[in-house]
Amino acid sequence: MKKSSLFENLVMNFSIDTEELSKTEEKKLKSVPTRLEILAEGFASRWDLDQVNQKLEESGCEKLYARSFYEACLIYAFERQMGYEEWKELFSEGRKIFEESDGAQKRFFRGGKITLKELEEYMEAESVSEELETMLLTRSLEEKIIQSDSAEEFWSFVQENIEKFSSVRERARYYFCKYLYFYIQDRCDRYYESCIREEKLRNQYGNMLEKGERGREEKFALEELAFLKPLTKLKKDADKQKNNMSLEEKKEYLENTALTPGGIFDEFNYFYFGYVSVDWMEILFELYGNFDQWPQNMKIRVAHSLGLCSQNPSSEEWKTASQKLFQMEEEQRKKEEAKDFVGGRNEGERKKAYQRGRSGEDFFREFITGGRDINRATLISFLLFVKVRVPLDDENKITMNRLNRILMNCGFSVLKPDQEFDRFVIRFLRSTEPLDVLEEEVEKQVIQGKNFYLYKVYRDSYCHQKELLDYLV
């Protein structure tokens, strides 16, 4: 059954006594995402906008977002307590308006390549409307939508302000990219400083420097920039007795190299999964694919975290550790096969479920390019990662007040002490030793037989616009 038909049936099912539903219909109803289930109930019960948003927030879902064209239509409909059929008629009138302008909105990352220079340009372009101005823009759009006296006035307003709409939650994307830029720039600055120091050594000692001593600090700093490709030219220059490239040329070179989101994801992922358990191997295989596809440094990190080898294992030690990891992979494969047998998945589904490859890298790429919405937990987790890894100035330092402002700007709920994940975040922010808090929390979850909060954070991120199109249209 098509998802749109499933949603339509769901609206109808909410209109009748649930006791009258068959088990098959109940099963289908439960398969629909919670956010869509609430929208279906809203249409069936003729809820107003406040009721819908309240229910969404209570269920841990994002409220309707005025800067999304598709959700703007829902805001207009629920404010007028329209039924589903009325909304479909309204939507069909204006869908073409947005689709015609959608391509023109993509000013950044059009070719798929992400460079540091373009990331900076995106950040600077979006920072013009940061903080209060951003909130006012979203609220202003929502107020104008609500105040439209007719569908004609609503569509006229949409056409006049089409450039203000976005296919994803633009504020969450902006903050993700902004702090990603801070993280990368910090690594670049360290590299530039190492270049200056190495140049002084070359000038001081000249030909007296052994080949192995040349550019040692410079090359070490480049290792921390492994998420930028290619760096071969800079590495070769570091080996020379006299640099051919000036510092400015190196800066320009780095600004135009391609950012590989997988490298950033590896660092972010390891920050939270440095304390892994056997129970967590499932997500590692899901995010990185089969063991032989993992980056070598990730293999060693995971093996060390599991107590299988030291941080810098000898070849013999690594041979033993890698064999044990292969055994774990085989055990995980058997678990998956057992689930397949019970769940009745076919061969194609099994391959898709187990061999997803580097899905974490794909998620990060789509976060940057605007192909996927960034959910609340992912944004918070990334900001905490940058907070610990990068020295931030007072204006951008991640404090509780600053984080709550960011969450509000993105349309997310502020930190709530009664929520388990939020309590962890509050403890993390208040602690003078945040990494100790992280380790304690991970250990607590393992003892309780649970996975850490980040276990499912990526799978909860998706494109709201695509979901709405799949189910509602």
XYZ file of N, CA and C in Angstrom, residues 142-342:
603
model
N 4.948 32.762 10.378
C 3.811 32.046 10.964
C 2.634 32.994 11.186
N 2.925 34.190 11.693
C 1.849 35.160 11.941
C 1.155 35.563 10.645
N 1.940 35.791 9.596
C 1.356 36.184 8.306
C 0.509 35.058 7.716
N 0.988 33.821 7.895
C 0.225 32.662 7.408
C -1.113 32.583 8.133
N -1.062 32.733 9.453
C -2.278 32.651 10.273
C -3.251 33.777 9.929
N -2.693 34.965 9.644
C -3.537 36.140 9.401
C -4.124 36.195 7.992
N -3.669 35.319 7.099
C -4.204 35.325 5.727
C -5.710 35.072 5.760
N -6.471 35.965 5.134
C -7.937 35.860 5.177
C -8.492 34.842 4.192
N -7.710 34.488 3.191
C -8.200 33.551 2.179
C -7.026 32.784 1.592
N -7.342 31.713 0.866
C -6.296 30.927 0.214
C -5.534 31.780 -0.792
N -6.256 32.670 -1.478
C -5.615 33.550 -2.470
C -4.584 34.451 -1.791
N -4.948 34.996 -0.631
C -4.026 35.874 0.102
C -2.824 35.071 0.611
N -3.075 33.839 1.041
C -2.005 32.966 1.520
C -1.003 32.684 0.399
N -1.508 32.310 -0.793
C -0.609 32.002 -1.907
C 0.123 33.243 -2.391
N -0.517 34.374 -2.336
C 0.132 35.626 -2.716
C 1.299 35.920 -1.771
N 1.071 35.698 -0.475
C 2.123 35.905 0.524
C 3.289 34.941 0.292
N 2.967 33.681 -0.017
C 3.999 32.670 -0.263
C 4.877 33.078 -1.442
N 4.259 33.505 -2.535
C 5.025 33.891 -3.726
C 5.934 35.087 -3.460
N 5.453 36.035 -2.678
C 6.244 37.231 -2.371
C 7.435 36.912 -1.466
N 7.326 35.837 -0.677
C 8.366 35.513 0.307
C 9.002 34.147 0.063
N 8.928 33.671 -1.175
C 9.358 32.308 -1.474
C 10.815 32.049 -1.101
N 11.681 33.086 -1.181
C 13.095 32.882 -0.880
C 13.332 32.640 0.607
N 12.338 32.916 1.453
C 12.494 32.724 2.898
C 12.164 31.300 3.338
N 11.593 30.511 2.421
C 11.242 29.136 2.766
C 12.429 28.206 2.506
N 12.429 27.078 3.196
C 13.541 26.134 3.089
C 13.013 24.710 3.125
N 13.783 23.788 2.518
C 13.355 22.384 2.507
C 13.726 21.662 3.799
N 14.617 22.254 4.608
C 14.963 21.674 5.912
C 14.908 22.780 6.961
N 15.061 22.395 8.226
C 15.096 23.382 9.309
C 16.435 24.115 9.224
N 16.394 25.261 8.598
C 17.617 25.964 8.223
C 18.452 26.396 9.419
N 17.808 26.747 10.530
C 18.573 27.184 11.699
C 19.415 26.052 12.271
N 18.836 24.855 12.348
C 19.596 23.715 12.872
C 20.782 23.427 11.954
N 20.550 23.499 10.659
C 21.631 23.298 9.688
C 22.699 24.381 9.856
N 22.269 25.615 10.045
C 23.212 26.721 10.208
C 24.108 26.504 11.424
N 23.513 26.163 12.570
C 24.318 25.984 13.783
C 25.248 24.784 13.653
N 24.783 23.734 13.003
C 25.637 22.566 12.769
C 26.851 22.983 11.941
N 26.617 23.695 10.846
C 27.705 24.130 9.960
C 28.611 25.151 10.646
N 28.022 26.017 11.448
C 28.806 27.046 12.139
C 29.825 26.411 13.086
N 29.369 25.464 13.896
C 30.284 24.842 14.860
C 31.196 23.821 14.188
N 30.754 23.269 13.085
C 31.640 22.433 12.275
C 32.785 23.288 11.742
N 32.471 24.493 11.280
C 33.488 25.409 10.770
C 34.486 25.770 11.877
N 33.978 26.040 13.089
C 34.867 26.344 14.215
C 35.837 25.184 14.456
N 35.305 23.966 14.387
C 36.122 22.768 14.626
C 37.224 22.654 13.570
N 36.861 22.812 12.301
C 37.839 22.683 11.213
C 38.851 23.822 11.258
N 38.366 25.042 11.498
C 39.253 26.197 11.519
C 40.280 26.090 12.639
N 39.866 25.529 13.764
C 40.800 25.323 14.875
C 41.929 24.390 14.447
N 41.591 23.315 13.730
C 42.618 22.390 13.240
C 43.515 23.066 12.203
N 42.915 23.898 11.357
C 43.703 24.630 10.348
C 44.664 25.602 11.019
N 44.195 26.308 12.032
C 45.042 27.271 12.744
C 46.240 26.576 13.389
N 45.998 25.385 13.919
C 47.106 24.625 14.507
C 48.138 24.271 13.434
N 47.637 23.933 12.259
C 48.539 23.606 11.147
C 49.341 24.836 10.735
N 48.685 25.985 10.616
C 49.389 27.214 10.221
C 50.471 27.570 11.244
N 50.155 27.403 12.524
C 51.138 27.699 13.580
C 52.333 26.755 13.483
N 52.062 25.491 13.169
C 53.157 24.521 13.028
C 54.032 24.867 11.820
N 53.414 25.384 10.761
C 54.175 25.793 9.569
C 55.134 26.930 9.901
N 54.665 27.869 10.699
C 55.506 29.012 11.095
C 56.696 28.528 11.923
N 56.425 27.616 12.871
C 57.511 27.100 13.717
C 58.518 26.291 12.895
N 58.011 25.473 11.972
C 58.909 24.659 11.141
C 59.749 25.525 10.205
N 59.162 26.605 9.727
C 59.904 27.512 8.847
C 61.062 28.163 9.604
N 60.832 28.481 10.866
C 61.900 29.054 11.699
C 63.036 28.045 11.878
N 62.661 26.764 12.068
C 63.684 25.721 12.217
C 64.493 25.554 10.931
N 63.821 25.613 9.779
C 64.523 25.495 8.493
C 65.507 26.649 8.318
N 65.052 27.847 8.660
C 65.918 29.026 8.521
C 67.102 28.957 9.482
N 66.874 28.355 10.655
C 67.920 28.299 11.674
C 68.958 27.210 11.385
N 68.475 26.009 10.955
C 69.382 24.868 10.803
C 69.680 24.505 9.348
N 68.847 24.948 8.414
C 69.100 24.709 6.998
C 69.287 23.237 6.669
N 70.433 22.918 5.976
C 70.700 21.546 5.532
C 71.074 20.595 6.668
N 71.249 21.131 7.871
C 71.641 20.290 9.003
C 70.492 19.396 9.472
N 69.270 19.744 9.098
C 68.113 18.937 9.508
C 68.077 17.626 8.735
N 67.955 16.516 9.470
C 67.800 15.215 8.828
C 66.437 15.153 8.138
N 66.333 14.265 7.145
C 65.074 14.150 6.394
C 63.894 13.840 7.315
N 64.119 12.971 8.305
C 63.045 12.596 9.222
C 62.637 13.721 10.155
N 63.516 14.723 10.312
C 63.225 15.846 11.208
C 62.497 16.976 10.495
N 62.574 16.985 9.159
C 61.975 18.086 8.399
C 60.452 18.062 8.496
N 59.898 19.182 8.844
C 58.442 19.337 8.834
C 57.693 18.358 9.718
N 58.374 17.857 10.767
C 57.743 16.837 11.618
C 56.451 17.357 12.252
N 56.519 18.524 12.847
C 55.336 19.097 13.504
C 54.257 19.452 12.476
N 54.711 19.913 11.330
C 53.800 20.273 10.236
C 53.008 19.047 9.764
N 53.713 17.931 9.603
C 53.056 16.699 9.138
C 52.105 16.138 10.193
N 52.496 16.290 11.458
C 51.613 15.830 12.535
C 50.308 16.632 12.531
N 50.418 17.954 12.316
C 49.217 18.806 12.265
C 48.337 18.445 11.074
N 48.965 18.037 9.972
C 48.190 17.629 8.790
C 47.385 16.359 9.053
N 47.905 15.499 9.939
C 47.161 14.278 10.277
C 45.814 14.621 10.905
N 45.763 15.737 11.624
C 44.505 16.161 12.249
C 43.565 16.819 11.245
N 44.052 17.004 10.015
C 43.217 17.564 8.944
C 42.895 16.494 7.900
N 42.920 15.245 8.323
C 42.720 14.135 7.386
C 41.340 14.145 6.744
N 40.412 14.938 7.299
C 39.065 15.020 6.714
C 39.018 15.985 5.530
N 40.164 16.636 5.211
C 40.266 17.470 4.011
C 41.094 16.712 2.975
N 40.621 16.668 1.748
C 41.286 15.899 0.691
C 41.404 16.741 -0.582
N 42.532 16.631 -1.326
C 43.748 15.878 -0.994
C 44.744 16.774 -0.260
N 45.607 16.170 0.555
C 46.632 16.918 1.284
C 48.041 16.531 0.824
N 48.122 15.729 -0.226
C 49.414 15.208 -0.700
C 50.413 16.326 -0.986
N 49.944 17.385 -1.629
C 50.830 18.498 -1.994
C 51.446 19.134 -0.751
N 50.655 19.298 0.298
C 51.152 19.906 1.535
C 52.114 18.966 2.257
N 51.824 17.672 2.224
C 52.700 16.696 2.876
C 54.062 16.640 2.184
N 54.056 16.699 0.859
C 55.319 16.685 0.103
C 56.126 17.948 0.383
N 55.427 19.070 0.496
C 56.109 20.339 0.760
C 56.756 20.326 2.143
N 56.103 19.657 3.103
C 56.636 19.587 4.467
C 57.941 18.801 4.520
N 58.164 17.886 3.573
C 59.373 17.047 3.550
C 60.592 17.768 2.980
N 60.372 18.891 2.325
C 61.462 19.557 1.607
C 62.326 20.408 2.540
N 63.587 20.594 2.110
C 64.494 21.440 2.888
C 64.005 22.878 2.904
N 63.412 23.307 1.796
C 62.869 24.660 1.710
C 61.460 24.572 1.127
N 60.507 25.154 1.843
C 59.118 25.121 1.369
C 58.964 25.870 0.056
N 58.230 25.279 -0.880
C 57.893 25.966 -2.127
C 56.653 26.832 -1.965
N 55.808 26.470 -0.989
C 54.539 27.180 -0.799
C 54.633 28.134 0.390
N 54.159 29.351 0.170
C 54.100 30.307 1.275
C 52.926 29.948 2.175
N 52.863 30.560 3.350
C 51.766 30.295 4.282
C 50.431 30.688 3.661
N 50.399 31.803 2.944
C 49.155 32.244 2.303
C 48.702 31.259 1.231
N 49.656 30.702 0.502
C 49.318 29.706 -0.526
C 48.754 28.435 0.110
N 49.311 28.077 1.262
C 48.801 26.903 1.978
C 47.373 27.146 2.474
N 47.125 28.352 2.963
C 45.773 28.693 3.424
C 44.776 28.613 2.275
N 45.156 29.171 1.140
C 44.269 29.144 -0.030
C 44.035 27.703 -0.492
N 45.095 26.895 -0.428
C 44.978 25.495 -0.843
C 43.978 24.753 0.051
N 44.105 24.938 1.362
C 43.204 24.252 2.297
C 41.760 24.707 2.131
N 41.572 25.996 1.881
C 40.214 26.534 1.731
C 39.479 25.905 0.555
N 40.230 25.418 -0.431
C 39.597 24.876 -1.637
C 39.685 23.355 -1.747
N 40.203 22.701 -0.704
C 40.192 21.239 -0.707
C 38.801 20.749 -0.318
N 38.515 19.509 -0.645
C 37.182 18.951 -0.373
C 37.103 18.428 1.056
N 36.015 18.759 1.707
C 35.742 18.241 3.044
C 35.082 16.872 2.911
N 35.654 15.862 3.547
C 35.042 14.526 3.537
C 34.307 14.351 4.861
N 32.971 14.390 4.838
C 32.198 14.311 6.084
C 32.502 13.074 6.912
N 32.974 12.003 6.244
C 33.284 10.784 6.981
C 34.373 10.995 8.015
N 35.369 11.828 7.691
C 36.445 12.097 8.635
C 35.946 12.816 9.875
N 35.056 13.795 9.674
C 34.452 14.512 10.801
C 33.589 13.551 11.605
N 32.804 12.744 10.901
C 31.933 11.789 11.581
C 32.743 10.831 12.449
N 33.901 10.367 11.939
C 34.735 9.446 12.704
C 35.131 10.056 14.047
N 35.575 11.333 14.016
C 35.994 11.999 15.247
C 34.817 12.179 16.206
N 33.698 12.610 15.666
C 32.484 12.828 16.461
C 32.002 11.509 17.059
N 31.980 10.477 16.236
C 31.493 9.171 16.672
C 32.389 8.596 17.764
N 33.699 8.737 17.582
C 34.626 8.185 18.567
C 34.538 8.932 19.893
N 34.225 10.205 19.845
C 34.079 10.998 21.068
C 33.047 10.354 21.991
N 31.954 9.865 21.406
C 30.895 9.247 22.201
C 31.048 7.735 22.322
N 31.668 7.109 21.323
C 31.779 5.657 21.331
C 33.194 5.199 21.642
N 33.981 6.059 22.296
C 35.299 5.644 22.744
C 35.175 4.607 23.840
N 34.010 4.583 24.496
C 33.748 3.616 25.556
C 32.696 2.654 25.026
N 33.112 1.713 24.186
C 32.131 0.824 23.572
C 32.038 -0.480 24.338
N 30.952 -1.191 24.140
C 30.780 -2.516 24.720
C 30.419 -3.468 23.592
N 30.476 -4.746 23.884
C 30.127 -5.742 22.868
C 28.699 -5.520 22.396
N 27.822 -5.070 23.313
C 26.417 -4.855 22.957
C 26.256 -3.764 21.905
N 27.268 -2.937 21.754
C 27.148 -1.809 20.822
C 27.760 -2.103 19.454
N 28.249 -3.311 19.258
C 28.878 -3.617 17.978
C 27.895 -3.487 16.825
N 26.615 -3.700 17.109
C 25.600 -3.619 16.049
C 25.638 -2.273 15.352
N 25.672 -1.191 16.143
C 25.628 0.133 15.505
C 26.936 0.441 14.784
N 28.057 -0.071 15.279
C 29.324 0.167 14.592
C 29.326 -0.490 13.216
N 28.790 -1.703 13.136
C 28.718 -2.374 11.840
C 27.710 -1.684 10.936
N 26.659 -1.120 11.536
C 25.667 -0.409 10.720
C 26.251 0.874 10.151
N 27.004 1.602 10.980
C 27.533 2.896 10.556
C 28.752 2.768 9.649
N 29.544 1.713 9.831
C 30.793 1.597 9.088
C 30.836 0.439 8.098
N 29.776 -0.362 8.057
C 29.782 -1.494 7.143
C 30.570 -2.662 7.709
N 30.971 -3.589 6.850
C 31.746 -4.750 7.292
C 33.092 -4.306 7.861
N 33.636 -5.120 8.755
C 34.862 -4.767 9.472
C 36.005 -4.407 8.535
N 36.145 -5.128 7.425
C 37.259 -4.851 6.507
C 37.111 -3.513 5.791
N 35.927 -2.869 5.904
C 35.715 -1.553 5.290
C 36.035 -0.408 6.260
N 36.255 -0.722 7.533
C 36.493 0.331 8.524
C 37.842 1.011 8.269
N 37.966 2.311 8.577
C 39.284 2.960 8.538
C 40.196 2.282 9.571
N 41.481 2.177 9.264
C 42.403 1.471 10.154
C 42.444 2.094 11.542
N 42.440 3.440 11.599
C 42.499 4.077 12.918
C 41.253 3.771 13.748
N 40.090 3.611 13.059
C 38.864 3.264 13.771
C 38.931 1.827 14.286
N 39.502 0.927 13.486
C 39.655 -0.463 13.935
C 40.465 -0.518 15.234
N 41.585 0.221 15.250
C 42.461 0.204 16.427
C 41.770 0.841 17.621
N 41.070 1.956 17.388
C 40.371 2.631 18.484
C 39.341 1.718 19.139
N 38.531 1.067 18.300
C 37.479 0.186 18.820
C 38.101 -1.000 19.549
N 39.138 -1.596 18.953
C 39.803 -2.736 19.589
C 40.393 -2.335 20.939
N 41.004 -1.152 20.991
C 41.569 -0.660 22.253
C 40.472 -0.412 23.282
N 39.347 0.183 22.842
C 38.233 0.472 23.746
C 37.642 -0.801 24.339
N 37.704 -1.880 23.566
C 37.182 -3.166 24.041
C 38.229 -3.959 24.833
N 39.418 -3.357 24.995
C 40.459 -4.025 25.767
C 41.168 -5.132 25.016
N 41.092 -5.086 23.677
C 41.700 -6.148 22.868
C 43.151 -5.861 22.510
N 43.561 -4.599 22.617
C 44.946 -4.245 22.289
C 45.285 -2.900 22.908
N 46.553 -2.519 22.832
C 46.988 -1.210 23.324
C 46.666 -0.140 22.284
N 46.919 1.127 22.626
C 46.634 2.222 21.690
C 47.536 2.168 20.463
N 48.759 1.685 20.647
C 49.702 1.545 19.525
C 50.185 0.097 19.477
N 49.333 -0.811 18.982
C 49.664 -2.236 19.035
C 50.789 -2.624 18.077
N 51.545 -3.624 18.486
C 52.549 -4.199 17.588
C 51.815 -5.005 16.524
N 52.532 -5.415 15.488
C 51.887 -6.161 14.402
C 51.289 -7.469 14.914
N 51.989 -8.127 15.841
C 51.487 -9.396 16.385
C 50.256 -9.162 17.261
N 50.326 -8.099 18.085
C 49.192 -7.764 18.962
C 47.969 -7.404 18.123
N 48.199 -6.647 17.042
C 47.080 -6.240 16.189
C 46.480 -7.431 15.449
N 47.315 -8.368 15.063
C 46.814 -9.558 14.368
C 45.822 -10.314 15.254
N 46.158 -10.461 16.532
C 45.272 -11.163 17.476
C 43.991 -10.373 17.706
N 44.142 -9.043 17.885
C 42.972 -8.192 18.148
C 42.019 -8.179 16.962
N 42.569 -8.081 15.744
C 41.709 -8.018 14.557
C 40.957 -9.330 14.348
N 41.602 -10.443 14.707
C 40.914 -11.738 14.602
C 39.703 -11.782 15.529
N 39.867 -11.216 16.736
C 38.758 -11.186 17.695
C 37.628 -10.287 17.198
N 37.995 -9.170 16.552
C 36.965 -8.281 16.000
C 36.221 -8.960 14.855
N 36.949 -9.720 14.052
C 36.287 -10.481 12.977
C 35.296 -11.487 13.563
N 35.690 -12.098 14.687
C 34.788 -13.046 15.353
C 33.524 -12.341 15.839
N 33.711 -11.124 16.393
C 32.557 -10.341 16.849
C 31.639 -10.001 15.683
N 32.256 -9.671 14.549
C 31.450 -9.359 13.366
C 30.627 -10.576 12.952
N 31.259 -11.737 13.000
C 30.553 -12.961 12.615
C 29.405 -13.246 13.584
N 29.648 -12.998 14.878
C 28.586 -13.183 15.876
C 27.432 -12.227 15.608
N 27.778 -10.983 15.248
C 26.740 -9.994 14.955
C 25.955 -10.395 13.709
N 26.659 -10.946 12.730
C 25.996 -11.386 11.502
C 24.976 -12.490 11.819
N 25.381 -13.406 12.706
C 24.475 -14.495 13.086
C 23.248 -13.964 13.826
N 23.467 -12.934 14.666
C 22.332 -12.310 15.361
C 21.364 -11.715 14.353
N 21.933 -11.036 13.337
C 21.092 -10.430 12.302
C 20.312 -11.495 11.541
N 20.999 -12.609 11.243
C 20.334 -13.687 10.512
C 19.203 -14.290 11.334
N 19.423 -14.371 12.662
C 18.370 -14.893 13.536
C 17.169 -13.957 13.542
N 17.448 -12.648 13.560
C 16.358 -11.663 13.500
C 15.620 -11.765 12.172
N 16.401 -11.973 11.099
C 15.792 -12.096 9.769
C 14.838 -13.287 9.724
N 15.291 -14.396 10.351
C 14.476 -15.612 10.332
C 13.164 -15.382 11.074
N 13.266 -14.744 12.257
C 12.067 -14.481 13.056
C 11.175 -13.461 12.369
